[in-house]
Amino acid sequence: MRTQSITALVLSLASQSALASTASDVLYLIEQMNSSPCTFIRNGDEHNGQEAAAHLRRKWDYAKDDVTSTQVFIDEVASKSWFTGRAYQVVCDGQSTSSAEWLSQKLLSKPN
């Protein structure tokens, strides 16, 4: 019984650590968007970084209890419209890419 309790505690702590790491990564990505000079396209409408970050922050606040990893956040919350299913796009220096790709690249460049 004691071994099961210790195992449960270790798993719980590991889970809490993973969730804290996910939240840290998500907030980092939202800040990257907020400070970006790129144009963010959502359902055909253009938005600056501050507008896009505010939208993403609202989606994060709504979904964070269901987000189990940073990749889930990128794939399910930050890369497409929940209403239309259309992928978000990012235009930087005249080059267009998906929001998922842009966020993934930003995450790779996050300092440890």
GROMACS .gro file of N, CA and C in nm, residues 3 8 17 19-20 28-29 31 34 37 41 46 51-52 56 59 63 71 80 83-85 96 105-106 108 110:
model
   81
    3THR      N    1   0.391   0.161  -0.113
    3THR     CA    2   0.455   0.175  -0.243
    3THR      C    3   0.358   0.237  -0.343
    8ALA      N    4   0.188   0.698  -0.663
    8ALA     CA    5   0.085   0.795  -0.697
    8ALA      C    6   0.135   0.938  -0.675
   17SER      N    7   0.443   1.904  -1.281
   17SER     CA    8   0.560   1.964  -1.343
   17SER      C    9   0.539   1.979  -1.493
   19LEU      N   10   0.252   2.007  -1.651
   19LEU     CA   11   0.153   2.111  -1.673
   19LEU      C   12   0.214   2.250  -1.655
   20ALA      N   13   0.301   2.266  -1.557
   20ALA     CA   14   0.368   2.394  -1.536
   20ALA      C   15   0.458   2.427  -1.654
   28TYR      N   16   0.501   3.181  -2.318
   28TYR     CA   17   0.615   3.226  -2.399
   28TYR      C   18   0.570   3.247  -2.544
   29LEU      N   19   0.497   3.150  -2.599
   29LEU     CA   20   0.451   3.160  -2.738
   29LEU      C   21   0.356   3.279  -2.757
   31GLU      N   22   0.357   3.552  -2.586
   31GLU     CA   23   0.439   3.673  -2.579
   31GLU      C   24   0.517   3.693  -2.709
   34ASN      N   25   0.274   3.842  -2.939
   34ASN     CA   26   0.243   3.979  -2.897
   34ASN      C   27   0.350   4.078  -2.944
   37PRO      N   28   0.630   4.158  -3.529
   37PRO     CA   29   0.584   4.254  -3.630
   37PRO      C   30   0.507   4.185  -3.744
   41ILE      N   31  -0.322   3.601  -3.977
   41ILE     CA   32  -0.447   3.593  -4.053
   41ILE      C   33  -0.534   3.485  -3.992
   46GLU      N   34  -0.689   4.008  -4.125
   46GLU     CA   35  -0.553   4.035  -4.079
   46GLU      C   36  -0.554   4.098  -3.940
   51GLU      N   37  -0.317   4.195  -3.133
   51GLU     CA   38  -0.454   4.144  -3.149
   51GLU      C   39  -0.455   3.991  -3.153
   52ALA      N   40  -0.360   3.935  -3.226
   52ALA     CA   41  -0.353   3.789  -3.236
   52ALA      C   42  -0.321   3.726  -3.101
   56LEU      N   43  -0.542   3.461  -2.883
   56LEU     CA   44  -0.485   3.334  -2.839
   56LEU      C   45  -0.489   3.321  -2.687
   59LYS      N   46  -0.834   3.210  -2.596
   59LYS     CA   47  -0.852   3.068  -2.625
   59LYS      C   48  -0.780   2.981  -2.522
   63ALA      N   49  -0.934   2.697  -2.275
   63ALA     CA   50  -0.900   2.556  -2.299
   63ALA      C   51  -0.791   2.500  -2.209
   71GLN      N   52   0.239   2.080  -2.752
   71GLN     CA   53   0.203   2.039  -2.888
   71GLN      C   54   0.052   2.035  -2.906
   80LYS      N   55  -0.579   2.689  -3.556
   80LYS     CA   56  -0.699   2.691  -3.642
   80LYS      C   57  -0.819   2.745  -3.565
   83PHE      N   58  -1.438   2.751  -3.491
   83PHE     CA   59  -1.568   2.766  -3.556
   83PHE      C   60  -1.567   2.722  -3.701
   84THR      N   61  -1.464   2.761  -3.775
   84THR     CA   62  -1.460   2.730  -3.918
   84THR      C   63  -1.365   2.615  -3.952
   85GLY      N   64  -1.271   2.586  -3.863
   85GLY     CA   65  -1.171   2.484  -3.890
   85GLY      C   66  -1.058   2.533  -3.979
   96SER      N   67   0.446   3.361  -4.623
   96SER     CA   68   0.334   3.307  -4.547
   96SER      C   69   0.366   3.165  -4.499
  105GLN      N   70   0.841   2.679  -3.459
  105GLN     CA   71   0.974   2.737  -3.474
  105GLN      C   72   1.009   2.828  -3.357
  106LYS      N   73   0.913   2.905  -3.311
  106LYS     CA   74   0.936   2.991  -3.194
  106LYS      C   75   0.967   2.907  -3.070
  108LEU      N   76   1.105   2.611  -3.065
  108LEU     CA   77   1.240   2.555  -3.079
  108LEU      C   78   1.348   2.656  -3.041
  110LYS      N   79   1.314   2.883  -2.808
  110LYS     CA   80   1.296   2.927  -2.669
  110LYS      C   81   1.421   2.894  -2.588
   0.00000   0.00000   0.00000
